[in-house]
PDB file of C-alpha atoms in Angstrom:
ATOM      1  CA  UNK A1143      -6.417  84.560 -24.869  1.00  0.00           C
ATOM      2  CA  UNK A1144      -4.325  87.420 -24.287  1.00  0.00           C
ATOM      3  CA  UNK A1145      -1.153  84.994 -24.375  1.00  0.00           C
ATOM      4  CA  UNK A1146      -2.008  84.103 -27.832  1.00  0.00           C
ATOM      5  CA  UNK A1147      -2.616  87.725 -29.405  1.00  0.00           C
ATOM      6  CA  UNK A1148       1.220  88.697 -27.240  1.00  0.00           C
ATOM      7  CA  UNK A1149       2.385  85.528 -29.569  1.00  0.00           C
ATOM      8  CA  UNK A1150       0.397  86.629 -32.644  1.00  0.00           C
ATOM      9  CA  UNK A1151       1.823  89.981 -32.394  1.00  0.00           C
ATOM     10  CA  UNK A1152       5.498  88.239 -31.519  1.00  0.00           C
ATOM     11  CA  UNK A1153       5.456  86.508 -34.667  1.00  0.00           C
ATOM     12  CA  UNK A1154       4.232  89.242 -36.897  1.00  0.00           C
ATOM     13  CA  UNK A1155       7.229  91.413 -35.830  1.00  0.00           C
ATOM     14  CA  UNK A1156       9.586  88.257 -37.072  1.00  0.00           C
ATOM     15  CA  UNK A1157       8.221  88.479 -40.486  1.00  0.00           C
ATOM     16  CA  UNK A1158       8.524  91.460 -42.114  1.00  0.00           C
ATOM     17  CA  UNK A1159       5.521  93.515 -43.559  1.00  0.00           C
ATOM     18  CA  UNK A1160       6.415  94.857 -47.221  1.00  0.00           C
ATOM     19  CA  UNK A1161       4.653  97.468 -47.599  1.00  0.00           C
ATOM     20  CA  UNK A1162       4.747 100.736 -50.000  1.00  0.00           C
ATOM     21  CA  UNK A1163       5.072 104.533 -49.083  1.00  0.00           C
ATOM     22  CA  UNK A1164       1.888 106.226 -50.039  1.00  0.00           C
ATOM     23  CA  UNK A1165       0.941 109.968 -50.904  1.00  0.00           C
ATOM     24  CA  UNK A1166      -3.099 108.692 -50.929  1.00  0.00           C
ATOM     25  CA  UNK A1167      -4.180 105.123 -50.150  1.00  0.00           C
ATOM     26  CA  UNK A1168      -3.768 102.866 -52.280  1.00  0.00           C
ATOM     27  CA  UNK A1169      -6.582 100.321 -53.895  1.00  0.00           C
ATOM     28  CA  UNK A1170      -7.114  97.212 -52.391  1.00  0.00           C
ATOM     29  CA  UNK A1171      -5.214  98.788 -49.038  1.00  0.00           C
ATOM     30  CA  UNK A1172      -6.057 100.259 -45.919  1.00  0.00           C
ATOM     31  CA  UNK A1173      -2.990 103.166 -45.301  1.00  0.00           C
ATOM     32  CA  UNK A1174      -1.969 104.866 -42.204  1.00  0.00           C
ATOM     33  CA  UNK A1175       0.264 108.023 -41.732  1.00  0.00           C
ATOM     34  CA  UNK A1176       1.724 109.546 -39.337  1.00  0.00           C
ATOM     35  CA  UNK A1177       0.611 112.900 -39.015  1.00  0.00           C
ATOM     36  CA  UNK A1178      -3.364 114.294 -39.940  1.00  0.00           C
ATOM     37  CA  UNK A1179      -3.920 114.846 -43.780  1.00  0.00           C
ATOM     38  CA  UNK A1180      -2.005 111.798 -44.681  1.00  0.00           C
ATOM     39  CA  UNK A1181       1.457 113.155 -44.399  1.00  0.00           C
ATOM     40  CA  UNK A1182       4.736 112.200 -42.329  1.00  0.00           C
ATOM     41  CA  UNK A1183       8.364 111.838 -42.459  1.00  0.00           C
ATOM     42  CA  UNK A1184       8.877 108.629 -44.011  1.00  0.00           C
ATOM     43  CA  UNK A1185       5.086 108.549 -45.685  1.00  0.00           C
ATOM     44  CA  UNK A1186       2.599 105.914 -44.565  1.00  0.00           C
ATOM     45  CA  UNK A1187       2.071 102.388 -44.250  1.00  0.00           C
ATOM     46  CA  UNK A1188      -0.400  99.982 -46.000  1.00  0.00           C
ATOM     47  CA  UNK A1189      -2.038  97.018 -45.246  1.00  0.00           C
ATOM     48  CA  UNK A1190      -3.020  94.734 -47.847  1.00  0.00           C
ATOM     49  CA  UNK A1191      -6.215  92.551 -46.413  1.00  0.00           C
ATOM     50  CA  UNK A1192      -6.129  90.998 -49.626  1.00  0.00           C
ATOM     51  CA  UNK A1193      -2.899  88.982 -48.148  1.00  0.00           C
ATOM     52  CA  UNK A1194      -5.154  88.602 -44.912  1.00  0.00           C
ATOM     53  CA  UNK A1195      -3.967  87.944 -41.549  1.00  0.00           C
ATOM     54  CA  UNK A1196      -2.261  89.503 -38.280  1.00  0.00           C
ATOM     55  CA  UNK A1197      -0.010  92.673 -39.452  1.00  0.00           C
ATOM     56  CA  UNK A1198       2.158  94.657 -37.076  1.00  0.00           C
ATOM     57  CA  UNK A1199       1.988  97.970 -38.513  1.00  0.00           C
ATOM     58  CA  UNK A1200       5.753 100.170 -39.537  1.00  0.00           C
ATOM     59  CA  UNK A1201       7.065 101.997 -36.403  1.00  0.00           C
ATOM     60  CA  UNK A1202       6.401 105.516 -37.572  1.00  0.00           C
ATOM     61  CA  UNK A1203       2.575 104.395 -37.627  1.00  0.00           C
ATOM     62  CA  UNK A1204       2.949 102.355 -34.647  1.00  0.00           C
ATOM     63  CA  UNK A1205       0.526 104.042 -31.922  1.00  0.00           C
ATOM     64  CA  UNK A1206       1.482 106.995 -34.027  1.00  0.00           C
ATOM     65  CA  UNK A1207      -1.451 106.847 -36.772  1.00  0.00           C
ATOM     66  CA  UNK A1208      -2.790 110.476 -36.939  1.00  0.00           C
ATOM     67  CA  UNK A1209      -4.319 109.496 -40.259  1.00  0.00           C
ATOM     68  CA  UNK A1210      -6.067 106.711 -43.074  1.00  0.00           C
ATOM     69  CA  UNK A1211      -7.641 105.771 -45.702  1.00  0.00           C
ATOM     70  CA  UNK A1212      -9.582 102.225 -46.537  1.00  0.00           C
ATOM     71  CA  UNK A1213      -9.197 101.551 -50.220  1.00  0.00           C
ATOM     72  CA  UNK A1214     -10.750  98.131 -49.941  1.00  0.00           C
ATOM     73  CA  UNK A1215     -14.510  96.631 -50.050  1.00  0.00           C
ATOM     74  CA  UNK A1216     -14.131  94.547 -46.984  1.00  0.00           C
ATOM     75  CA  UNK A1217     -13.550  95.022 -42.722  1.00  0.00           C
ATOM     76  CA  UNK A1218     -10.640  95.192 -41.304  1.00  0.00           C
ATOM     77  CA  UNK A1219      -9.605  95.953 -37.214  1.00  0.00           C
ATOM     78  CA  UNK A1220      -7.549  98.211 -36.216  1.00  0.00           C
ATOM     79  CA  UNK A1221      -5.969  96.409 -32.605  1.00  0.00           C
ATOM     80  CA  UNK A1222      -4.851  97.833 -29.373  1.00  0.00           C
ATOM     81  CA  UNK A1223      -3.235  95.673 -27.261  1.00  0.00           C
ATOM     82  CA  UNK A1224      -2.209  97.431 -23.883  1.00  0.00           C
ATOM     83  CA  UNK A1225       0.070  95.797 -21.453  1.00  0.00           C
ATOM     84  CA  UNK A1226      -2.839  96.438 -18.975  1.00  0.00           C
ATOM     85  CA  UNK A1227      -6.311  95.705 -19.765  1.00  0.00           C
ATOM     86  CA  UNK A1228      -8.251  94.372 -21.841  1.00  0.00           C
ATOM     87  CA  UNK A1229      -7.437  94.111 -25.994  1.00  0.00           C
ATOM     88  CA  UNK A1230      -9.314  96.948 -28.100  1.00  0.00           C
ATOM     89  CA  UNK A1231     -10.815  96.853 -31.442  1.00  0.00           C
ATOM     90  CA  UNK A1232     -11.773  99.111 -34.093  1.00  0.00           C
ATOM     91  CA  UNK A1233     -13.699  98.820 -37.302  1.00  0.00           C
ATOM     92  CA  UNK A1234     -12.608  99.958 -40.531  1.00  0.00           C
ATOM     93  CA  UNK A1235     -15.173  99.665 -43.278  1.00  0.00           C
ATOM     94  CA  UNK A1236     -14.367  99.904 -47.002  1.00  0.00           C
ATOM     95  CA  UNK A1237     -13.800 103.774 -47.577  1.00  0.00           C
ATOM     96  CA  UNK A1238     -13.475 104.236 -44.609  1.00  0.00           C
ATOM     97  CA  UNK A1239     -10.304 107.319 -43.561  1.00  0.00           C
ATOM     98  CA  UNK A1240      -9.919 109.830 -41.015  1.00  0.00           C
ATOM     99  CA  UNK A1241      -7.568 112.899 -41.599  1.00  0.00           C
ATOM    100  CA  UNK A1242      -7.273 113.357 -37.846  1.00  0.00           C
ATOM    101  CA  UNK A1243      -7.837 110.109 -36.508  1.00  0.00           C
ATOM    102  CA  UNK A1244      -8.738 110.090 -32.757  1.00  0.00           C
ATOM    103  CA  UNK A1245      -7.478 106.577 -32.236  1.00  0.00           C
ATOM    104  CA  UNK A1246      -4.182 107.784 -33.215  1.00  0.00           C
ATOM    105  CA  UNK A1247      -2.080 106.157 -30.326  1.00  0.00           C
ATOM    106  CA  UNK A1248      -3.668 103.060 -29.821  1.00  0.00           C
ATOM    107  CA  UNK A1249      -2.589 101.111 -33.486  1.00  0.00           C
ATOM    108  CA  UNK A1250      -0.591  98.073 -32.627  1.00  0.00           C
ATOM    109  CA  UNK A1251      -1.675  95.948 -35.503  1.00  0.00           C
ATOM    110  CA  UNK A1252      -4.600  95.198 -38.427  1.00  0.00           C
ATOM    111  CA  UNK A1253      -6.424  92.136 -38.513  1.00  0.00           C
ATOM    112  CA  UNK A1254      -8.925  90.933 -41.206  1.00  0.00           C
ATOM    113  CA  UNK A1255     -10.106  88.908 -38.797  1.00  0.00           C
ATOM    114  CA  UNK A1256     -12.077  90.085 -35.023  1.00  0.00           C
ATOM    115  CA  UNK A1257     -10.895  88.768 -32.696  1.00  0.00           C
ATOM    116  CA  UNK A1258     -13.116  87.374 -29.453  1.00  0.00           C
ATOM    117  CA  UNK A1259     -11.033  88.489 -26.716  1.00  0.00           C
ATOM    118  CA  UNK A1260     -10.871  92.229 -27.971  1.00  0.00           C
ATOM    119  CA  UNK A1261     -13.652  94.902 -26.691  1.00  0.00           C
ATOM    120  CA  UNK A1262     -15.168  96.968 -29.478  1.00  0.00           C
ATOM    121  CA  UNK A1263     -12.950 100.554 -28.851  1.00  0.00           C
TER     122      UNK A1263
END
């Protein structure tokens, strides 16, 4: 399985992820920044589970998510996929948000969707 989440994430990176620049999250979005309080150079990224699916999260987020904020009343999974070991997940609950996340280096994507071969993290 951890072939098809390499491909998954592959493909994600092809499309590209529009997503806005928030000061707070937004509704309907979970939002990640890159430094605690929900700040950064270049502001945040969103995810919009609304859209659903596999999202490979903006570089300045990627494994660099100090901080977020779920905006939405669903689950989503935050996913670490290390080139060694086994795939991680995390839960994110509607409201949801962290200003100092401690899983701030392991974000590769967001999923609205867990995935079977992923250990809870």
């Amino acid at each position: 399985m951890r072939r098809s989440a390499a491909l998954a994430l592959l493909c994600a990176a092809l499309v590209p992820t529009l997503a806005p620049t928030p000061a707070s999250a937004l509704p309907g979005h979970v939002c990640f920044w890159p430094e605690p309080g929900e700040t950064g150079a270049g502001g945040g990224w969103c995810y919009d589970p609304g859209r659903g699916g596999f999202a490979v999260p903006a570089d300045r987020v990627l494994r660099h998510a100090r901080s977020f904020g779920s905006q939405v009343d669903r689950t989503v999974y935050a996913l670490h996929l290390p080139a060694h070991g086994p795939c991680l997940q995390r839960v994110i609950r509607g409201g949801d948000y962290s200003e100092n996340w401690e899983w701030w280096d392991r974000l590769d994507a967001v999923d609205t969707t867990p995935h079977a071969d992923c250990e809870p993290g």
